[in-house]
Coordinates of C-alpha atoms and ligand atoms in Angstrom, one line a residue:
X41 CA -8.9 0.1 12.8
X42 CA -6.4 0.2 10.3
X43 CA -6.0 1.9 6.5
X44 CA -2.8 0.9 5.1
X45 CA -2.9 2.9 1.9
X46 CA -4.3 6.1 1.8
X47 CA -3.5 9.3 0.5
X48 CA -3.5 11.7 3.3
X49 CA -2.0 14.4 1.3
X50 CA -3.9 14.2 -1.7
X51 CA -7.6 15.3 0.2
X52 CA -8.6 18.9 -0.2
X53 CA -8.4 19.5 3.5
X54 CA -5.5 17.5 4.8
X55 CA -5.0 18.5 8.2
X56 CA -8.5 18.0 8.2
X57 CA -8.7 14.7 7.6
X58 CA -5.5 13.3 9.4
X59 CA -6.6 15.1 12.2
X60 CA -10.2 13.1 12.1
X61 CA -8.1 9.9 12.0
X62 CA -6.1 10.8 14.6
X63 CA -9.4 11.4 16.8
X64 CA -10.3 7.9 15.6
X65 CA -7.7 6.1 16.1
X66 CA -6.7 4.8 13.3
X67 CA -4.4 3.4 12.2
X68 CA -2.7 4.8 8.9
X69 CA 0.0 4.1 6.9
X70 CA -0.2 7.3 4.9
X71 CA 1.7 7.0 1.4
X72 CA 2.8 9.3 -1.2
X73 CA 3.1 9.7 -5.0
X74 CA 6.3 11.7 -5.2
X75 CA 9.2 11.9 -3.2
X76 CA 8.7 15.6 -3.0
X77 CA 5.3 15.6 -1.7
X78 CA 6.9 13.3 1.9
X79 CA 8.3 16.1 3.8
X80 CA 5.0 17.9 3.6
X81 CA 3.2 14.9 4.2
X82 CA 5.3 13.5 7.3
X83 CA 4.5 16.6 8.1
X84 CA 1.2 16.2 8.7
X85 CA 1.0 13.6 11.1
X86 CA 3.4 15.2 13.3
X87 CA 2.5 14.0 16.2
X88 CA 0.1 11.4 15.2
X89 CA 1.8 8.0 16.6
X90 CA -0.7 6.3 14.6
X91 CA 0.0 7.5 11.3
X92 CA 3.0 6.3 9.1
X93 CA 4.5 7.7 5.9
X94 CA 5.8 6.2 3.1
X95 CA 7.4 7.4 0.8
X96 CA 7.0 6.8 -3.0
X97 CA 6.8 7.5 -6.8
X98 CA 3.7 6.3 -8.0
X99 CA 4.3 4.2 -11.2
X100 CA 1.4 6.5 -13.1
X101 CA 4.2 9.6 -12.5
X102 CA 7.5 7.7 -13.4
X103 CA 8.1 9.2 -16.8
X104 CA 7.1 13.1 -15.1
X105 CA 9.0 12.5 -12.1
X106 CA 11.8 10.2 -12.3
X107 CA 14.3 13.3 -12.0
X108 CA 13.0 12.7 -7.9
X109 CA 15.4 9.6 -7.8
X110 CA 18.1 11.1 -6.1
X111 CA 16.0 12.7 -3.4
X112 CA 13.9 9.4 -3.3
X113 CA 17.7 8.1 -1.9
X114 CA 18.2 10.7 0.4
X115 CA 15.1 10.2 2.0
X116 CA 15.0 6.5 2.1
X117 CA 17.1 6.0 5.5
X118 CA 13.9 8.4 7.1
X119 CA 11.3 5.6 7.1
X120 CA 10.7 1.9 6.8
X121 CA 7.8 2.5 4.8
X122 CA 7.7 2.4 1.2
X123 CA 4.7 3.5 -1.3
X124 CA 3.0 3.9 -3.4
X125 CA 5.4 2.1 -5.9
X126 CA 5.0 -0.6 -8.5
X127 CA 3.7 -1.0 -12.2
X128 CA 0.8 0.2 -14.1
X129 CA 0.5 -2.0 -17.3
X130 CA -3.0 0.1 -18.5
X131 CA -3.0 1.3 -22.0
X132 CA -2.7 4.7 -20.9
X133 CA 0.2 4.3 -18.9
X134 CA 1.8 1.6 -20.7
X135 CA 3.5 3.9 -23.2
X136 CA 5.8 5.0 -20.4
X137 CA 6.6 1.2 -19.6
X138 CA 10.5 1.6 -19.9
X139 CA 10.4 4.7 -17.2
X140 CA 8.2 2.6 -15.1
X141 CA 10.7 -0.2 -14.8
X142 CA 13.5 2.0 -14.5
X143 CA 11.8 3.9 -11.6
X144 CA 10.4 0.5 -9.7
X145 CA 13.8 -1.4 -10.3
X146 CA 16.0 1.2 -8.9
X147 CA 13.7 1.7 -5.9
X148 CA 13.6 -1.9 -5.4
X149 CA 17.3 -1.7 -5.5
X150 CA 17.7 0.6 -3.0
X151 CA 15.4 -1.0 -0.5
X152 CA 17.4 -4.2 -0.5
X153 CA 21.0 -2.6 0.3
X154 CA 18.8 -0.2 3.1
X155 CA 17.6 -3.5 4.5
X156 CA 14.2 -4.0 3.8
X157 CA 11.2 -1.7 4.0
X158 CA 7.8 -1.8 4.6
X159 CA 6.4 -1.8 0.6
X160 CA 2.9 -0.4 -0.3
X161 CA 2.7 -1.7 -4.2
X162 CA 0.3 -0.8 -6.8
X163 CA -0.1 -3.8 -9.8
X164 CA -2.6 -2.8 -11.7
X165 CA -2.5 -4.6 -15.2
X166 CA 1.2 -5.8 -14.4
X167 CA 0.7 -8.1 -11.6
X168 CA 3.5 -10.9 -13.8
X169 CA 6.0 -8.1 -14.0
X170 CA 5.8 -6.9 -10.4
X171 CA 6.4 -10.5 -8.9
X172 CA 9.4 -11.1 -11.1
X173 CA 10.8 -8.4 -10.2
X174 CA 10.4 -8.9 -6.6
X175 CA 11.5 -12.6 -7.6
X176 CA 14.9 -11.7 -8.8
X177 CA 15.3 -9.1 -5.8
X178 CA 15.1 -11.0 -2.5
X179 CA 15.3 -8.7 0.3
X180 CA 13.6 -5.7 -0.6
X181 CA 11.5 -5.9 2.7
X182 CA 8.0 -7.1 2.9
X183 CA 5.8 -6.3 -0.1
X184 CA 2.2 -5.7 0.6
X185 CA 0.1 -5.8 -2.5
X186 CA -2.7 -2.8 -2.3
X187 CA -6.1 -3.8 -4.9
X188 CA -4.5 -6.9 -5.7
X189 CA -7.0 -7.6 -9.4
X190 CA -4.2 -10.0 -10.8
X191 CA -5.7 -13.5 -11.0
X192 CA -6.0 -16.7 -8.7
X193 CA -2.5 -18.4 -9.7
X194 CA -1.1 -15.3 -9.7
X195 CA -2.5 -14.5 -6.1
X196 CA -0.9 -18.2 -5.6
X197 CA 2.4 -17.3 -6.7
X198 CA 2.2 -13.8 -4.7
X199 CA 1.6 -15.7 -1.9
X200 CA 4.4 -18.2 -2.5
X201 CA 6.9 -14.9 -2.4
X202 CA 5.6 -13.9 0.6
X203 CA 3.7 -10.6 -0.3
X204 CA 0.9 -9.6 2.4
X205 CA -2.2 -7.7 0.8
X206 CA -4.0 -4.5 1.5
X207 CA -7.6 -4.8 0.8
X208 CA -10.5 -2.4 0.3
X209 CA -14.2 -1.6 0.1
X210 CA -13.6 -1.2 -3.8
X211 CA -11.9 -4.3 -4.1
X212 CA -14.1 -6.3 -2.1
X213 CA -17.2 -4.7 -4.0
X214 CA -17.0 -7.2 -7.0
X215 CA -17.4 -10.6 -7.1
X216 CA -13.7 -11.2 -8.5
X217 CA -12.3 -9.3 -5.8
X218 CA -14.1 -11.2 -3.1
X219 CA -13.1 -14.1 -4.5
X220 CA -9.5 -13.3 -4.3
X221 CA -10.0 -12.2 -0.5
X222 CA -11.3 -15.4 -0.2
X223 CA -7.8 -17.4 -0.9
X224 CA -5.9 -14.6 1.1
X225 CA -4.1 -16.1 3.9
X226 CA -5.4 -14.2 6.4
X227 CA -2.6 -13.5 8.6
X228 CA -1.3 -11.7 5.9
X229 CA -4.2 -9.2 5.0
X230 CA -4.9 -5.4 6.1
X231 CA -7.7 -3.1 5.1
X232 CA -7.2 -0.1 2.9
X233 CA -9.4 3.0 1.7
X234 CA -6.8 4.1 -1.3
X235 CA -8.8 7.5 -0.7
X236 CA -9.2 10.2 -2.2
X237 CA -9.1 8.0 -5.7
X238 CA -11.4 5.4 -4.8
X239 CA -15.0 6.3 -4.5
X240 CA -17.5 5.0 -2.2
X241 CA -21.3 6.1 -3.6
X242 CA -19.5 8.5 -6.2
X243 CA -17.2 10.1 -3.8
X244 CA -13.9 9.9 -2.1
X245 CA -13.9 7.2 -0.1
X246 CA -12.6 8.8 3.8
X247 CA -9.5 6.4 5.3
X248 CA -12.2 5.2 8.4
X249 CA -14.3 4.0 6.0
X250 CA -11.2 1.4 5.4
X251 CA -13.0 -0.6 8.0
X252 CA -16.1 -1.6 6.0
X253 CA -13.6 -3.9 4.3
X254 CA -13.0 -5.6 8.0
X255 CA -17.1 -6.3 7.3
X256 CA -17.1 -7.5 3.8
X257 CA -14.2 -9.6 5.1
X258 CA -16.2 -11.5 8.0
X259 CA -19.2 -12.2 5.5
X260 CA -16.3 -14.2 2.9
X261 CA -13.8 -15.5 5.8
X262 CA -17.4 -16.7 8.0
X263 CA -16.5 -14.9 10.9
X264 CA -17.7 -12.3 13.5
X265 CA -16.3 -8.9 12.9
X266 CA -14.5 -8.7 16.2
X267 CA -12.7 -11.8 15.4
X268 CA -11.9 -10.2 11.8
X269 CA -11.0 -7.1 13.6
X270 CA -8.3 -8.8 16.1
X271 CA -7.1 -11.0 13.1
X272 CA -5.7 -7.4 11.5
X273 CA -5.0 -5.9 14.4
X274 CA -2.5 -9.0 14.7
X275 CA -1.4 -9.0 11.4
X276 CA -0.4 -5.1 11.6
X277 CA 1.1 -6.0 15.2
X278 CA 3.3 -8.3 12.8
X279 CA 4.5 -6.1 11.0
X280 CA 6.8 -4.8 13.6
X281 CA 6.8 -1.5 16.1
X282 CA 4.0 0.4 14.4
X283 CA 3.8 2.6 17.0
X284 CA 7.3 3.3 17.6
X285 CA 9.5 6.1 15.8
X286 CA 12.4 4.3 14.4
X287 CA 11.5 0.8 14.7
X288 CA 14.8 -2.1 13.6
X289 CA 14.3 -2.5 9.6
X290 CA 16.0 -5.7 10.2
X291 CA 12.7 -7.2 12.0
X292 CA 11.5 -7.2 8.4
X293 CA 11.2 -10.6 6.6
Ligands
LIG1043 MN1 -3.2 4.6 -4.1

């Protein structure tokens, strides 16, 4: 089973939990929300061949963090794998809108002259500004949108630019989110926990419980779970050399 946003790092027992997922099985593309935090956190799965880290800046921390730039580019040639990155348009967090852009843009940037990565992106609230900027950047890699909540023309034009989508059992608990899981192509969907933050019965959801999504997803798609199940195990075989230390960033498209 696959989770292909989760923040390994962020749990109050880390090794803990990575080392449960490794005894699982799972597949995990474990992302981070600083560029500081990725040494410790590729730490962590040492290994693990079934874990992957990304690295990122989490739009919520641009304005605290975007003095992490330069190490963000002299970590970027370690991994294809890039996240959590993107823009958070909430009132909250909108204030810091210019530092946002600024951070997203130049990572952006710096993915399409590396060759492409792997991109775990968070939209929340700014789903219009996060495809037009990956509109006017062609070759950034392959963006996966994680919670996609933007709405069903926007899904359309996401789509249209190619984006792949990580979904989870938050998502896919509402009515709107199943909806949009519904119009997903679905050889471009992967299953997400976004744990510790999201909360399953008022508590951190665990990154195996990423797989309750593959369920939710049979009921919408009409299918048997094993079909869902080989479906993503398909679509992550897609993506390129999971498995493999330094996979080609040129496979990415
Ligand atoms: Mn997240």
């Amino acid at each position: 089973m696959i989770d292909f946003h989760c923040h390994l790092d962020l749990y109050p027992d880390p090794h803990g939990v990575t080392n449960a997922c490794a005894e699982r099985r799972l597949y995990v593309l474990s992302v981070t929300t600083t560029p500081s935090a990725f040494a410790g956190t590729l730490a962590l799965a040492n290994g693990a061949s079934r874990i992957r880290t990304a690295l990122g800046l989490h739009p919520q921390l641009a304005h605290q963090r975007k003095g992490e730039l330069p190490l963000f580019d002299r970590l970027v040639g370690e991994t294809r794998y890039v996240g959590e990155i993107g823009l958070d348009g909430a009132p909250e967090f909108k204030r810091h809108w210019d530092d946002q852009m600024e951070v997203f843009t130049h990572i952006l940037d710096v993915c399409r002259v590396s060759g492409g990565r792997v991109l775990s992106l968070h939209s929340r609230r700014a789903t219009k500004a996060v495809l037009d900027a990956l509109e006017t950047r062609p070759g950034v890699g392959l963006p996966i949108l994680h919670w996609f909540s933007g709405s069903a023309r926007e899904l359309a034009r996401a789509v249209e630019l190619g984006c792949w989508f990580s979904v989870g059992p938050g998502m896919l608990r509402g009515e709107k989110g199943r909806e949009l899981a519904t119009r997903m192509p679905r050889e471009r969907v992967l299953t997400e926990s976004d744990g510790p933050f999201a909360q399953i019965d008022g508590r951190s959801a665990w990154p195996w419980e990423a797989s309750s999504a593959a369920g939710v997803l049979g009921q919408i798609w009409g299918q048997s779970l094993p079909d869902v199940e080989r479906q993503l195990s398909a679509n992550l075989a897609r993506l390129g050399e999971f498995a493999q230390p330094k996979p080609a960033c040129a496979q990415l498209g």
